[in-house]
Amino acid sequence: MTETPQSTPQRTRTAVVTGASSGIGAATARALAAAGFDVVCAARRTDRIDALAQEIGGRAVACDVTDDASVAALASAVGDTLHVLVNNAGGAFGSDPVESADVEQWRAMYDVNVLGLVRVTQALLPALRASGDGLIVNVGSTAGRIAYEKGGGYTAAKHATQVVTETLRLELNGEPIRVSEIAPGMVRTEEFAMVRFGGDAEAAAAVYDGVPDPLVAEDVADAIAWVATRPAHVNIDELVIKPRAQAAQHKVHRVR
Ligand code: 8X3
């Protein structure tokens, strides 16, 4: 008997989001689940991803993107097929001029923002390929487009994110895998600025001081979900997203 279109089971599309324990990662997991994806929430903090996975009907997999064995375990948990990988895990550590910056903080930023992305991508590329319609979304930053004072380690790492994204797109040309970068500007999340300033709440709050409406994590997640729901032949190469108040990195409207 021929199956009617109604009786044909819907193919569930799967997604992995790294750094899903908070901020843009958690919001992206929610947005992709709302768009119908079966979402694997990957991060180090299992209590947070367990709760998130339960909330969205997804799966939680403990993963430290700076650790080869942990990334291999993520790949095993994902299985043979994957449609969307969101390389979101990252962060800024420290705010010092190049002259006095802590080299270990730079090493840590390169490890999580760049090598973490490479590790996870290498581990999951076979599954993305096997899906016949894979997509990699790398979360970059406007810090990957310009330089700013006291941000050298982070801007260097995010420039690398952009270049790795472009390189992947070139190398995967002809394969059924799209490669995109989302580059957000000023996004107010619970942790990003706090981590950058080592827990100094005053310094973190000053970043957003007087800015009428910085972006929130959901704004970026919305953009990622849009990229992930374009038809298979549409590759959004890059999408820079800033709040209206931020005309450029150093040109931010503040109400005092
Ligand atoms: C975060 C944006 O302006 O702090 O990726 O570099 S910024």
Coordinates of C-alpha atoms and ligand atoms in Angstrom, one line a residue:
M1 CA 0.0 0.0 0.0
T2 CA 1.3 3.4 -0.9
E3 CA 1.8 5.7 2.1
T4 CA -0.1 9.0 2.0
P5 CA 2.0 12.1 2.8
Q6 CA 0.1 12.4 6.1
S7 CA 1.3 8.9 7.2
T8 CA 4.9 9.5 6.3
P9 CA 6.8 10.0 9.5
Q10 CA 8.5 13.4 9.8
R11 CA 12.3 13.2 9.8
T12 CA 13.5 14.8 13.0
R13 CA 16.3 17.1 12.5
T14 CA 19.0 17.1 15.2
A15 CA 21.2 19.9 16.6
V16 CA 24.1 20.2 18.9
V17 CA 24.7 23.4 20.8
T18 CA 28.0 23.8 22.8
G19 CA 28.2 26.2 25.7
A20 CA 24.5 25.5 26.2
S21 CA 24.6 26.1 30.0
S22 CA 23.8 29.8 29.8
G23 CA 23.5 32.9 27.7
I24 CA 23.4 32.6 23.9
G25 CA 23.9 28.8 24.0
A26 CA 20.9 28.2 26.3
A27 CA 18.8 30.6 24.3
T28 CA 19.8 28.9 21.1
A29 CA 19.0 25.4 22.4
R30 CA 15.5 26.7 23.3
A31 CA 15.0 28.4 19.9
L32 CA 16.1 25.4 17.9
A33 CA 13.8 23.1 20.0
A34 CA 10.9 25.5 19.4
A35 CA 11.8 25.2 15.7
G36 CA 11.3 21.5 15.9
F37 CA 14.9 20.3 16.3
D38 CA 15.9 17.4 18.6
V39 CA 18.6 19.4 20.6
V40 CA 21.7 18.0 22.3
C41 CA 22.7 20.6 25.0
A42 CA 26.4 20.3 25.5
A43 CA 28.4 22.1 28.3
R44 CA 30.5 21.4 31.3
R45 CA 27.9 22.3 34.0
T46 CA 25.6 19.3 34.0
D47 CA 23.1 20.6 36.5
R48 CA 22.3 23.5 34.1
I49 CA 22.1 21.4 30.9
D50 CA 20.1 18.7 32.6
A51 CA 17.4 21.3 33.6
L52 CA 17.5 22.8 30.1
A53 CA 17.2 19.5 28.3
Q54 CA 14.3 18.6 30.5
E55 CA 12.6 21.9 29.8
I56 CA 12.9 21.7 26.0
G57 CA 12.6 17.9 25.6
G58 CA 16.2 17.6 24.4
R59 CA 19.3 15.7 25.7
A60 CA 22.1 16.8 27.9
V61 CA 25.6 15.7 27.3
A62 CA 28.5 16.8 29.5
C63 CA 31.2 18.3 27.3
D64 CA 34.4 20.3 27.8
V65 CA 35.3 21.5 24.3
T66 CA 39.0 21.9 25.5
D67 CA 39.3 18.2 26.2
D68 CA 39.7 15.6 23.4
A69 CA 38.2 12.7 25.3
S70 CA 35.2 14.8 26.3
V71 CA 34.6 15.8 22.7
A72 CA 34.9 12.2 21.6
A73 CA 32.3 11.3 24.2
L74 CA 30.0 14.0 22.8
A75 CA 30.4 12.5 19.3
S76 CA 29.5 9.1 20.5
A77 CA 26.4 10.4 22.3
V78 CA 25.3 12.2 19.1
G79 CA 25.6 9.1 17.0
D80 CA 25.8 8.7 13.2
T81 CA 23.7 11.6 12.0
L82 CA 23.6 15.3 12.8
H83 CA 22.0 18.2 11.0
V84 CA 23.1 21.3 12.8
L85 CA 26.2 22.1 15.0
V86 CA 26.3 25.4 16.8
N87 CA 29.8 26.1 18.0
N88 CA 28.9 28.5 20.7
A89 CA 31.2 27.7 23.6
G90 CA 33.7 30.5 24.2
G91 CA 34.4 33.6 26.2
A92 CA 36.7 36.5 27.0
F93 CA 39.1 36.2 29.9
G94 CA 40.8 39.4 31.1
S95 CA 40.9 43.0 30.0
D96 CA 44.5 44.1 29.7
P97 CA 46.7 45.8 27.1
V98 CA 49.0 43.6 25.1
E99 CA 52.0 44.9 27.0
S100 CA 50.8 43.4 30.4
A101 CA 48.3 40.8 29.3
D102 CA 48.4 37.3 30.9
V103 CA 49.6 34.9 28.3
E104 CA 47.8 32.1 30.0
Q105 CA 44.5 33.9 29.6
W106 CA 45.3 34.3 25.9
R107 CA 46.1 30.6 25.6
A108 CA 42.8 29.8 27.4
M109 CA 40.8 32.0 25.0
Y110 CA 42.4 30.5 22.0
D111 CA 41.8 27.0 23.3
V112 CA 38.0 27.5 24.0
N113 CA 37.1 29.9 21.2
V114 CA 39.2 28.4 18.4
L115 CA 40.6 25.0 19.2
G116 CA 37.4 24.0 20.9
L117 CA 35.5 24.8 17.8
V118 CA 37.9 22.8 15.7
R119 CA 37.8 19.8 18.0
V120 CA 34.0 19.7 18.0
T121 CA 33.8 20.3 14.3
Q122 CA 36.3 17.5 13.5
A123 CA 34.5 15.1 15.8
L124 CA 31.0 15.8 14.4
L125 CA 31.8 16.3 10.7
P126 CA 31.2 12.7 9.8
A127 CA 27.7 12.8 11.3
L128 CA 26.9 16.2 9.6
R129 CA 28.0 14.7 6.3
A130 CA 25.9 11.6 6.8
S131 CA 22.8 13.7 7.3
G132 CA 23.0 14.8 3.7
D133 CA 22.1 18.4 4.8
G134 CA 24.5 19.6 7.5
L135 CA 25.0 23.1 8.9
I136 CA 27.8 24.5 11.1
V137 CA 27.0 27.8 12.8
N138 CA 30.0 29.3 14.5
V139 CA 29.3 32.0 17.0
G140 CA 31.9 34.7 16.4
S141 CA 31.7 38.3 17.4
T142 CA 32.1 41.9 16.2
A143 CA 35.5 41.4 18.0
G144 CA 36.4 39.2 15.0
R145 CA 35.9 42.2 12.7
I146 CA 37.9 45.0 14.5
A147 CA 40.5 45.7 17.2
Y148 CA 39.9 47.5 20.4
E149 CA 42.1 48.4 23.3
K150 CA 42.5 45.9 26.1
G151 CA 40.8 43.2 24.0
G152 CA 43.7 41.8 22.1
G153 CA 43.5 38.2 23.2
Y154 CA 39.8 38.0 22.6
T155 CA 39.7 39.9 19.3
A156 CA 42.6 37.8 18.0
A157 CA 40.7 34.6 19.0
K158 CA 37.5 35.8 17.4
H159 CA 39.3 36.9 14.2
A160 CA 40.6 33.3 14.1
T161 CA 37.0 32.1 14.5
Q162 CA 36.1 34.0 11.4
V163 CA 39.0 32.7 9.4
V164 CA 38.4 29.1 10.4
T165 CA 34.8 29.5 9.4
E166 CA 35.8 30.8 5.9
T167 CA 38.4 28.0 5.5
L168 CA 35.9 25.3 6.4
R169 CA 33.4 26.8 3.8
L170 CA 36.1 26.6 1.2
E171 CA 37.2 23.1 2.1
L172 CA 33.7 21.7 2.3
N173 CA 32.6 23.2 -1.0
G174 CA 30.7 20.6 -3.0
E175 CA 29.6 18.7 0.1
P176 CA 26.1 18.9 1.6
I177 CA 27.3 21.0 4.5
R178 CA 26.7 24.7 5.0
V179 CA 29.0 26.9 7.1
S180 CA 27.9 30.1 8.7
E181 CA 29.1 32.7 11.2
I182 CA 27.0 34.8 13.5
A183 CA 28.9 37.8 14.8
P184 CA 27.1 39.6 17.6
G185 CA 28.1 42.9 19.1
M186 CA 26.9 44.1 22.5
V187 CA 24.8 41.3 24.1
R188 CA 23.9 41.5 27.7
T189 CA 24.0 38.1 29.3
E190 CA 24.4 36.9 32.9
E191 CA 28.0 35.8 32.5
F192 CA 30.0 37.1 29.5
A193 CA 31.2 40.4 31.0
M194 CA 31.4 39.0 34.5
V195 CA 33.8 36.3 33.3
R196 CA 35.8 38.8 31.2
F197 CA 36.3 41.0 34.3
G198 CA 37.0 38.1 36.7
G199 CA 33.8 38.5 38.6
D200 CA 34.1 42.3 39.1
A201 CA 30.3 43.1 38.9
E202 CA 30.9 46.9 38.8
A203 CA 33.2 46.6 35.7
A204 CA 30.8 44.2 34.1
A205 CA 27.8 46.5 34.6
A206 CA 29.8 49.5 33.3
V207 CA 29.9 47.9 29.8
Y208 CA 26.2 48.3 29.5
D209 CA 25.9 51.5 31.5
G210 CA 23.2 53.8 30.0
V211 CA 22.8 51.7 26.9
P212 CA 19.1 51.8 26.3
D213 CA 18.7 48.2 24.9
P214 CA 21.7 46.0 24.5
L215 CA 20.9 42.8 22.6
V216 CA 19.8 39.8 24.8
A217 CA 20.7 36.2 24.2
E218 CA 17.3 35.5 22.6
D219 CA 18.0 38.1 19.8
V220 CA 21.1 36.1 18.8
A221 CA 19.4 32.8 19.2
D222 CA 16.6 34.0 17.0
A223 CA 19.1 34.8 14.2
I224 CA 20.7 31.3 14.6
A225 CA 17.4 29.6 14.4
W226 CA 16.6 31.6 11.2
V227 CA 19.9 30.6 9.7
A228 CA 19.2 26.9 10.6
T229 CA 15.8 27.0 9.0
R230 CA 16.7 28.3 5.6
P231 CA 16.3 25.9 2.7
A232 CA 19.3 23.6 2.2
H233 CA 20.7 25.5 -0.8
V234 CA 20.8 28.8 1.1
N235 CA 24.1 29.5 2.9
I236 CA 24.1 32.5 5.2
D237 CA 27.9 33.2 5.2
E238 CA 27.9 35.7 8.0
L239 CA 25.5 37.7 9.9
V240 CA 26.6 40.7 12.1
I241 CA 24.1 41.6 14.6
K242 CA 24.3 44.6 17.0
P243 CA 21.8 46.6 19.1
R244 CA 20.5 49.8 17.5
A245 CA 22.5 51.8 20.1
Q246 CA 25.8 50.4 18.8
A247 CA 26.6 51.9 15.4
A248 CA 30.2 50.7 15.7
Q249 CA 32.3 49.0 18.3
H250 CA 33.4 52.4 19.8
K251 CA 30.2 54.3 18.9
V252 CA 27.6 53.3 21.5
H253 CA 24.7 55.6 22.4
R254 CA 24.4 55.9 26.2
V255 CA 21.7 57.7 28.1
R256 CA 23.2 59.4 31.3
Ligands
8X3_1 C1 31.3 40.2 22.5 C2 31.3 41.5 21.8 O1 32.0 43.9 22.0 O2 32.6 42.5 23.9 O3 31.7 39.2 21.7 O4 33.8 42.3 21.8 S1 32.5 42.6 22.4

